[in-house]
Amino acid sequence: MSLVNFRDSAVLGDPEGRRIRPGVLYRSAQPFPAADEATVAQLRACDIRTIVDLRDTRETDPADWAAAEATGIAVVAAPVNPTGDGLAARMRTMATAADLGDYYVLLAESAPEAVTAAVEAAARPGAVLLHCAAGKDRTGLLTALLLDLLGVPAERIVADYARTADALPQIFAGLSERHRTALNARGARVTDSEGRELTIPAPLLDAPAEAMAVFLDRVRTRHGGAEAFLPACGVPAATLGAFRAKAAAAAASAV
């Protein structure tokens, strides 16, 4: 079946085409249940040559992208563990959209190797697809950093992120079937990296605009924006230059 929550981030992020070229940076949820001929056709139609999988190794299955890999589409693993050290404790106390934005900052800070791998993959020729499980949290923060790097205004990045709310019922249905997890009205049962049971708080089951606004503000005030944060994660200057050369709109490149 076709990918859920699939879109070109330039559509809402930069509809006038002033900062990012359309057709270079896509995002989605994971395939449900696994990539098939329809999924591969969708990827091929968009010239997607690289897939960046941000899921932790406990969430993946070798069959997920086997059909795509068989056609020559590269899959790059850039695992981010959302319940790693310090993150599980933050999840337990999360109550507001602002808390979710702060959680995203910690999530990005906790995974410099994954951030670097994702950006390096995004700089490869052809279009790239970023995805995690829902295509919301890990996908959202990586997409936001890349859009911020290109100078896309914060309000447009927020709008692209918030659009995921429309797909959440379909995403949760797919995740429930995939993981045999019972999703109730306001929470789901998962385990942290040490096997302890966690309840997913309400903000994580939504895509509140405020969460992404807070994330972008914190990255700007604490790290100087994506321009400074990505090198601090280990992304080489040459990689940033290659991504800009590939993804920046002609008008932005000329500035």
mmCIF file of C-alpha atoms in Angstrom:
data_model
loop_
_atom_site.group_PDB
_atom_site.id
_atom_site.type_symbol
_atom_site.label_atom_id
_atom_site.label_comp_id
_atom_site.label_asym_id
_atom_site.label_seq_id
_atom_site.Cartn_x
_atom_site.Cartn_y
_atom_site.Cartn_z
ATOM 1 C CA MET A 1 0.000 0.000 0.000
ATOM 2 C CA SER A 2 1.028 3.638 -0.397
ATOM 3 C CA LEU A 3 2.954 5.295 2.419
ATOM 4 C CA VAL A 4 0.952 6.990 5.170
ATOM 5 C CA ASN A 5 1.652 10.609 6.132
ATOM 6 C CA PHE A 6 3.702 10.996 2.970
ATOM 7 C CA ARG A 7 4.493 14.449 1.640
ATOM 8 C CA ASP A 8 7.038 16.773 0.119
ATOM 9 C CA SER A 9 8.088 19.159 2.890
ATOM 10 C CA ALA A 10 8.468 21.976 0.384
ATOM 11 C CA VAL A 11 4.702 22.072 -0.220
ATOM 12 C CA LEU A 12 3.796 23.668 3.124
ATOM 13 C CA GLY A 13 7.313 24.553 4.209
ATOM 14 C CA ASP A 14 8.043 26.755 1.204
ATOM 15 C CA PRO A 15 5.116 26.894 -1.263
ATOM 16 C CA GLU A 16 6.609 29.851 -3.141
ATOM 17 C CA GLY A 17 9.836 27.933 -3.773
ATOM 18 C CA ARG A 18 12.063 30.632 -2.317
ATOM 19 C CA ARG A 19 14.107 28.451 0.044
ATOM 20 C CA ILE A 20 13.856 24.776 -0.922
ATOM 21 C CA ARG A 21 13.412 23.041 -4.235
ATOM 22 C CA PRO A 22 10.333 20.838 -4.437
ATOM 23 C CA GLY A 23 10.923 17.145 -4.893
ATOM 24 C CA VAL A 24 14.069 16.754 -2.779
ATOM 25 C CA LEU A 25 12.953 16.207 0.836
ATOM 26 C CA TYR A 26 10.056 13.889 1.647
ATOM 27 C CA ARG A 27 8.713 12.525 4.921
ATOM 28 C CA SER A 28 6.356 9.716 5.920
ATOM 29 C CA ALA A 29 5.448 7.136 8.516
ATOM 30 C CA GLN A 30 6.986 3.669 8.333
ATOM 31 C CA PRO A 31 5.499 1.312 5.756
ATOM 32 C CA PHE A 32 2.418 -0.596 6.888
ATOM 33 C CA PRO A 33 2.891 -3.509 6.991
ATOM 34 C CA ALA A 34 5.958 -3.488 4.663
ATOM 35 C CA ALA A 35 6.915 -1.853 1.375
ATOM 36 C CA ASP A 36 5.215 -3.471 -1.620
ATOM 37 C CA GLU A 37 4.923 -2.722 -5.346
ATOM 38 C CA ALA A 38 2.623 0.239 -4.713
ATOM 39 C CA THR A 39 5.083 1.693 -2.212
ATOM 40 C CA VAL A 40 8.007 1.281 -4.596
ATOM 41 C CA ALA A 41 6.007 2.905 -7.406
ATOM 42 C CA GLN A 42 5.287 5.855 -5.108
ATOM 43 C CA LEU A 43 8.982 6.220 -4.296
ATOM 44 C CA ARG A 44 10.036 5.915 -7.926
ATOM 45 C CA ALA A 45 7.503 8.513 -9.062
ATOM 46 C CA CYS A 46 9.186 11.009 -6.721
ATOM 47 C CA ASP A 47 12.748 9.998 -7.704
ATOM 48 C CA ILE A 48 13.430 8.944 -4.117
ATOM 49 C CA ARG A 49 16.783 7.200 -4.196
ATOM 50 C CA THR A 50 17.568 7.182 -0.474
ATOM 51 C CA ILE A 51 15.429 6.304 2.548
ATOM 52 C CA VAL A 52 16.553 7.354 6.029
ATOM 53 C CA ASP A 53 15.105 5.111 8.726
ATOM 54 C CA LEU A 54 15.185 6.887 12.094
ATOM 55 C CA ARG A 55 13.606 4.067 14.080
ATOM 56 C CA ASP A 56 15.432 2.284 16.868
ATOM 57 C CA THR A 57 16.574 -1.222 15.971
ATOM 58 C CA ARG A 58 13.856 -2.704 18.215
ATOM 59 C CA GLU A 59 11.227 -1.185 15.923
ATOM 60 C CA THR A 60 12.509 -2.429 12.578
ATOM 61 C CA ASP A 61 12.101 -5.569 10.506
ATOM 62 C CA PRO A 62 14.339 -6.611 7.566
ATOM 63 C CA ALA A 63 11.220 -6.966 5.414
ATOM 64 C CA ASP A 64 10.179 -3.334 5.885
ATOM 65 C CA TRP A 65 12.097 -1.962 2.895
ATOM 66 C CA ALA A 66 13.185 -5.176 1.161
ATOM 67 C CA ALA A 67 11.066 -4.455 -1.913
ATOM 68 C CA ALA A 68 12.568 -0.974 -2.258
ATOM 69 C CA GLU A 69 16.124 -2.175 -1.729
ATOM 70 C CA ALA A 70 15.608 -4.826 -4.406
ATOM 71 C CA THR A 71 15.101 -2.026 -6.938
ATOM 72 C CA GLY A 72 18.285 -0.187 -5.931
ATOM 73 C CA ILE A 73 16.837 2.335 -3.468
ATOM 74 C CA ALA A 74 19.317 2.769 -0.607
ATOM 75 C CA VAL A 75 18.133 2.493 2.990
ATOM 76 C CA VAL A 76 20.260 4.271 5.585
ATOM 77 C CA ALA A 77 19.797 3.338 9.235
ATOM 78 C CA ALA A 78 20.039 6.354 11.551
ATOM 79 C CA PRO A 79 18.489 4.949 14.737
ATOM 80 C CA VAL A 80 17.176 7.276 17.408
ATOM 81 C CA ASN A 81 15.988 5.620 20.626
ATOM 82 C CA PRO A 82 13.062 7.689 21.960
ATOM 83 C CA THR A 83 13.260 6.041 25.381
ATOM 84 C CA GLY A 84 17.015 6.238 25.940
ATOM 85 C CA ASP A 85 18.835 7.669 28.947
ATOM 86 C CA GLY A 86 17.012 10.699 30.322
ATOM 87 C CA LEU A 87 14.299 10.548 27.678
ATOM 88 C CA ALA A 88 12.093 8.019 29.463
ATOM 89 C CA ALA A 89 12.078 10.201 32.578
ATOM 90 C CA ARG A 90 11.091 13.231 30.504
ATOM 91 C CA MET A 91 8.326 11.205 28.885
ATOM 92 C CA ARG A 92 6.883 10.336 32.302
ATOM 93 C CA THR A 93 6.525 14.003 33.220
ATOM 94 C CA MET A 94 5.336 15.282 29.847
ATOM 95 C CA ALA A 95 2.009 17.091 30.111
ATOM 96 C CA THR A 96 1.927 19.944 27.579
ATOM 97 C CA ALA A 97 2.825 20.708 23.982
ATOM 98 C CA ALA A 98 5.729 22.800 25.242
ATOM 99 C CA ASP A 99 6.997 19.760 27.148
ATOM 100 C CA LEU A 100 6.921 17.839 23.872
ATOM 101 C CA GLY A 101 9.012 20.533 22.214
ATOM 102 C CA ASP A 102 11.578 20.293 25.001
ATOM 103 C CA TYR A 103 11.554 16.510 24.596
ATOM 104 C CA TYR A 104 12.380 16.932 20.912
ATOM 105 C CA VAL A 105 15.429 19.007 21.841
ATOM 106 C CA LEU A 106 16.661 16.276 24.181
ATOM 107 C CA LEU A 107 15.950 13.666 21.530
ATOM 108 C CA ALA A 108 18.053 15.522 18.964
ATOM 109 C CA GLU A 109 20.831 16.183 21.458
ATOM 110 C CA SER A 110 20.900 12.508 22.474
ATOM 111 C CA ALA A 111 21.575 11.210 18.970
ATOM 112 C CA PRO A 112 24.374 13.174 17.247
ATOM 113 C CA GLU A 113 25.499 10.135 15.242
ATOM 114 C CA ALA A 114 22.002 9.559 13.901
ATOM 115 C CA VAL A 115 21.568 13.249 13.080
ATOM 116 C CA THR A 116 24.864 13.209 11.193
ATOM 117 C CA ALA A 117 23.999 10.023 9.306
ATOM 118 C CA ALA A 118 20.605 11.427 8.332
ATOM 119 C CA VAL A 119 22.010 14.707 7.030
ATOM 120 C CA GLU A 120 24.759 12.917 5.109
ATOM 121 C CA ALA A 121 22.127 10.703 3.484
ATOM 122 C CA ALA A 122 19.956 13.724 2.707
ATOM 123 C CA ALA A 123 22.880 15.271 0.826
ATOM 124 C CA ARG A 124 23.086 12.342 -1.604
ATOM 125 C CA PRO A 125 21.894 12.798 -5.210
ATOM 126 C CA GLY A 126 18.186 12.390 -5.813
ATOM 127 C CA ALA A 127 15.299 12.847 -3.453
ATOM 128 C CA VAL A 128 15.419 11.522 0.112
ATOM 129 C CA LEU A 129 12.658 10.163 2.343
ATOM 130 C CA LEU A 130 12.915 10.606 6.121
ATOM 131 C CA HIS A 131 10.740 8.399 8.285
ATOM 132 C CA CYS A 132 10.385 6.962 11.776
ATOM 133 C CA ALA A 133 7.349 5.077 13.094
ATOM 134 C CA ALA A 134 4.648 7.733 12.790
ATOM 135 C CA GLY A 135 6.626 10.209 10.709
ATOM 136 C CA LYS A 136 5.944 12.814 13.386
ATOM 137 C CA ASP A 137 8.512 13.135 16.182
ATOM 138 C CA ARG A 138 11.939 11.987 15.006
ATOM 139 C CA THR A 139 11.025 12.675 11.407
ATOM 140 C CA GLY A 140 9.624 16.051 12.430
ATOM 141 C CA LEU A 141 12.713 17.259 14.225
ATOM 142 C CA LEU A 142 15.127 16.110 11.478
ATOM 143 C CA THR A 143 12.971 17.674 8.791
ATOM 144 C CA ALA A 144 12.760 20.867 10.839
ATOM 145 C CA LEU A 145 16.538 21.068 11.188
ATOM 146 C CA LEU A 146 17.044 20.653 7.441
ATOM 147 C CA LEU A 147 14.393 23.239 6.607
ATOM 148 C CA ASP A 148 15.848 25.630 9.175
ATOM 149 C CA LEU A 149 19.281 25.122 7.613
ATOM 150 C CA LEU A 150 17.823 26.341 4.315
ATOM 151 C CA GLY A 151 16.263 29.385 5.952
ATOM 152 C CA VAL A 152 12.628 28.288 5.785
ATOM 153 C CA PRO A 153 10.639 30.503 8.210
ATOM 154 C CA ALA A 154 9.718 28.895 11.521
ATOM 155 C CA GLU A 155 5.985 29.305 10.977
ATOM 156 C CA ARG A 156 6.204 27.309 7.733
ATOM 157 C CA ILE A 157 8.197 24.539 9.412
ATOM 158 C CA VAL A 158 5.562 24.419 12.141
ATOM 159 C CA ALA A 159 2.770 24.167 9.549
ATOM 160 C CA ASP A 160 4.472 21.236 7.832
ATOM 161 C CA TYR A 161 4.876 19.434 11.157
ATOM 162 C CA ALA A 162 1.288 20.062 12.299
ATOM 163 C CA ARG A 163 -0.115 18.574 9.100
ATOM 164 C CA THR A 164 0.668 15.122 10.504
ATOM 165 C CA ALA A 165 -2.356 15.485 12.812
ATOM 166 C CA ASP A 166 -4.622 14.679 9.855
ATOM 167 C CA ALA A 167 -2.955 11.292 9.389
ATOM 168 C CA LEU A 168 -2.768 10.226 13.036
ATOM 169 C CA PRO A 169 -5.868 7.960 13.061
ATOM 170 C CA GLN A 170 -4.463 5.989 10.122
ATOM 171 C CA ILE A 171 -0.994 5.934 11.683
ATOM 172 C CA PHE A 172 -2.235 4.629 15.021
ATOM 173 C CA ALA A 173 -4.284 1.946 13.284
ATOM 174 C CA GLY A 174 -1.174 0.820 11.407
ATOM 175 C CA LEU A 175 1.013 0.852 14.504
ATOM 176 C CA SER A 176 -1.587 -1.060 16.496
ATOM 177 C CA GLU A 177 -1.748 -3.768 13.863
ATOM 178 C CA ARG A 178 2.011 -3.818 13.427
ATOM 179 C CA HIS A 179 2.926 -4.051 17.091
ATOM 180 C CA ARG A 180 -0.297 -5.560 18.438
ATOM 181 C CA THR A 181 -0.435 -2.637 20.836
ATOM 182 C CA ALA A 182 -3.747 -1.594 22.383
ATOM 183 C CA LEU A 183 -4.180 2.122 21.806
ATOM 184 C CA ASN A 184 -6.719 3.670 24.131
ATOM 185 C CA ALA A 185 -8.208 7.139 24.053
ATOM 186 C CA ARG A 186 -5.214 8.928 25.581
ATOM 187 C CA GLY A 187 -2.300 6.537 25.898
ATOM 188 C CA ALA A 188 -0.511 3.379 24.789
ATOM 189 C CA ARG A 189 1.707 0.908 26.578
ATOM 190 C CA VAL A 190 5.347 0.701 25.510
ATOM 191 C CA THR A 191 8.615 -0.132 27.240
ATOM 192 C CA ASP A 192 11.754 1.909 27.707
ATOM 193 C CA SER A 193 15.303 0.792 26.897
ATOM 194 C CA GLU A 194 15.442 -1.215 30.131
ATOM 195 C CA GLY A 195 12.130 -2.976 29.606
ATOM 196 C CA ARG A 196 10.140 -0.847 32.044
ATOM 197 C CA GLU A 197 6.582 -0.127 31.013
ATOM 198 C CA LEU A 198 5.736 3.441 30.002
ATOM 199 C CA THR A 199 2.494 5.162 29.197
ATOM 200 C CA ILE A 200 2.713 7.461 26.205
ATOM 201 C CA PRO A 201 1.464 10.901 27.328
ATOM 202 C CA ALA A 202 -1.231 12.773 25.453
ATOM 203 C CA PRO A 203 1.072 15.307 23.686
ATOM 204 C CA LEU A 204 2.943 12.465 21.976
ATOM 205 C CA LEU A 205 -0.329 11.254 20.510
ATOM 206 C CA ASP A 206 -0.909 14.565 18.753
ATOM 207 C CA ALA A 207 1.052 16.919 16.503
ATOM 208 C CA PRO A 208 0.595 20.247 18.304
ATOM 209 C CA ALA A 209 2.021 23.248 16.495
ATOM 210 C CA GLU A 210 3.361 24.629 19.763
ATOM 211 C CA ALA A 211 5.674 21.642 20.188
ATOM 212 C CA MET A 212 7.533 22.372 16.961
ATOM 213 C CA ALA A 213 7.568 26.107 17.670
ATOM 214 C CA VAL A 214 9.197 25.411 21.037
ATOM 215 C CA PHE A 215 11.703 23.010 19.485
ATOM 216 C CA LEU A 216 12.832 25.568 16.912
ATOM 217 C CA ASP A 217 13.053 28.296 19.538
ATOM 218 C CA ARG A 218 15.124 26.124 21.875
ATOM 219 C CA VAL A 219 17.492 25.064 19.085
ATOM 220 C CA ARG A 220 17.935 28.708 18.152
ATOM 221 C CA THR A 221 18.490 30.011 21.692
ATOM 222 C CA ARG A 222 20.560 27.088 23.001
ATOM 223 C CA HIS A 223 22.507 26.124 19.898
ATOM 224 C CA GLY A 224 22.314 28.988 17.417
ATOM 225 C CA GLY A 225 19.868 27.231 15.076
ATOM 226 C CA ALA A 226 20.509 24.329 12.717
ATOM 227 C CA GLU A 227 23.427 26.232 11.195
ATOM 228 C CA ALA A 228 25.389 25.707 14.430
ATOM 229 C CA PHE A 229 23.646 22.661 15.895
ATOM 230 C CA LEU A 230 24.317 20.318 12.979
ATOM 231 C CA PRO A 231 28.110 20.876 12.951
ATOM 232 C CA ALA A 232 28.083 20.379 16.726
ATOM 233 C CA CYS A 233 26.528 16.958 16.100
ATOM 234 C CA GLY A 234 29.422 16.125 13.792
ATOM 235 C CA VAL A 235 28.009 16.991 10.373
ATOM 236 C CA PRO A 236 30.956 18.059 8.189
ATOM 237 C CA ALA A 237 30.862 21.465 6.543
ATOM 238 C CA ALA A 238 31.194 19.765 3.150
ATOM 239 C CA THR A 239 28.029 17.769 3.828
ATOM 240 C CA LEU A 240 26.094 20.900 4.725
ATOM 241 C CA GLY A 241 27.342 22.515 1.536
ATOM 242 C CA ALA A 242 26.324 19.504 -0.533
ATOM 243 C CA PHE A 243 22.827 19.496 0.948
ATOM 244 C CA ARG A 244 22.409 23.199 0.301
ATOM 245 C CA ALA A 245 23.636 22.831 -3.276
ATOM 246 C CA LYS A 246 21.118 20.057 -3.848
ATOM 247 C CA ALA A 247 18.112 21.386 -1.948
ATOM 248 C CA ALA A 248 18.281 25.183 -1.852
ATOM 249 C CA ALA A 249 15.990 26.986 -4.264
ATOM 250 C CA ALA A 250 17.705 28.882 -7.073
ATOM 251 C CA ALA A 251 16.767 32.240 -5.549
ATOM 252 C CA ALA A 252 18.224 31.265 -2.179
ATOM 253 C CA SER A 253 21.392 29.866 -3.764
ATOM 254 C CA ALA A 254 21.979 33.158 -5.520
ATOM 255 C CA VAL A 255 21.865 35.168 -2.291
#
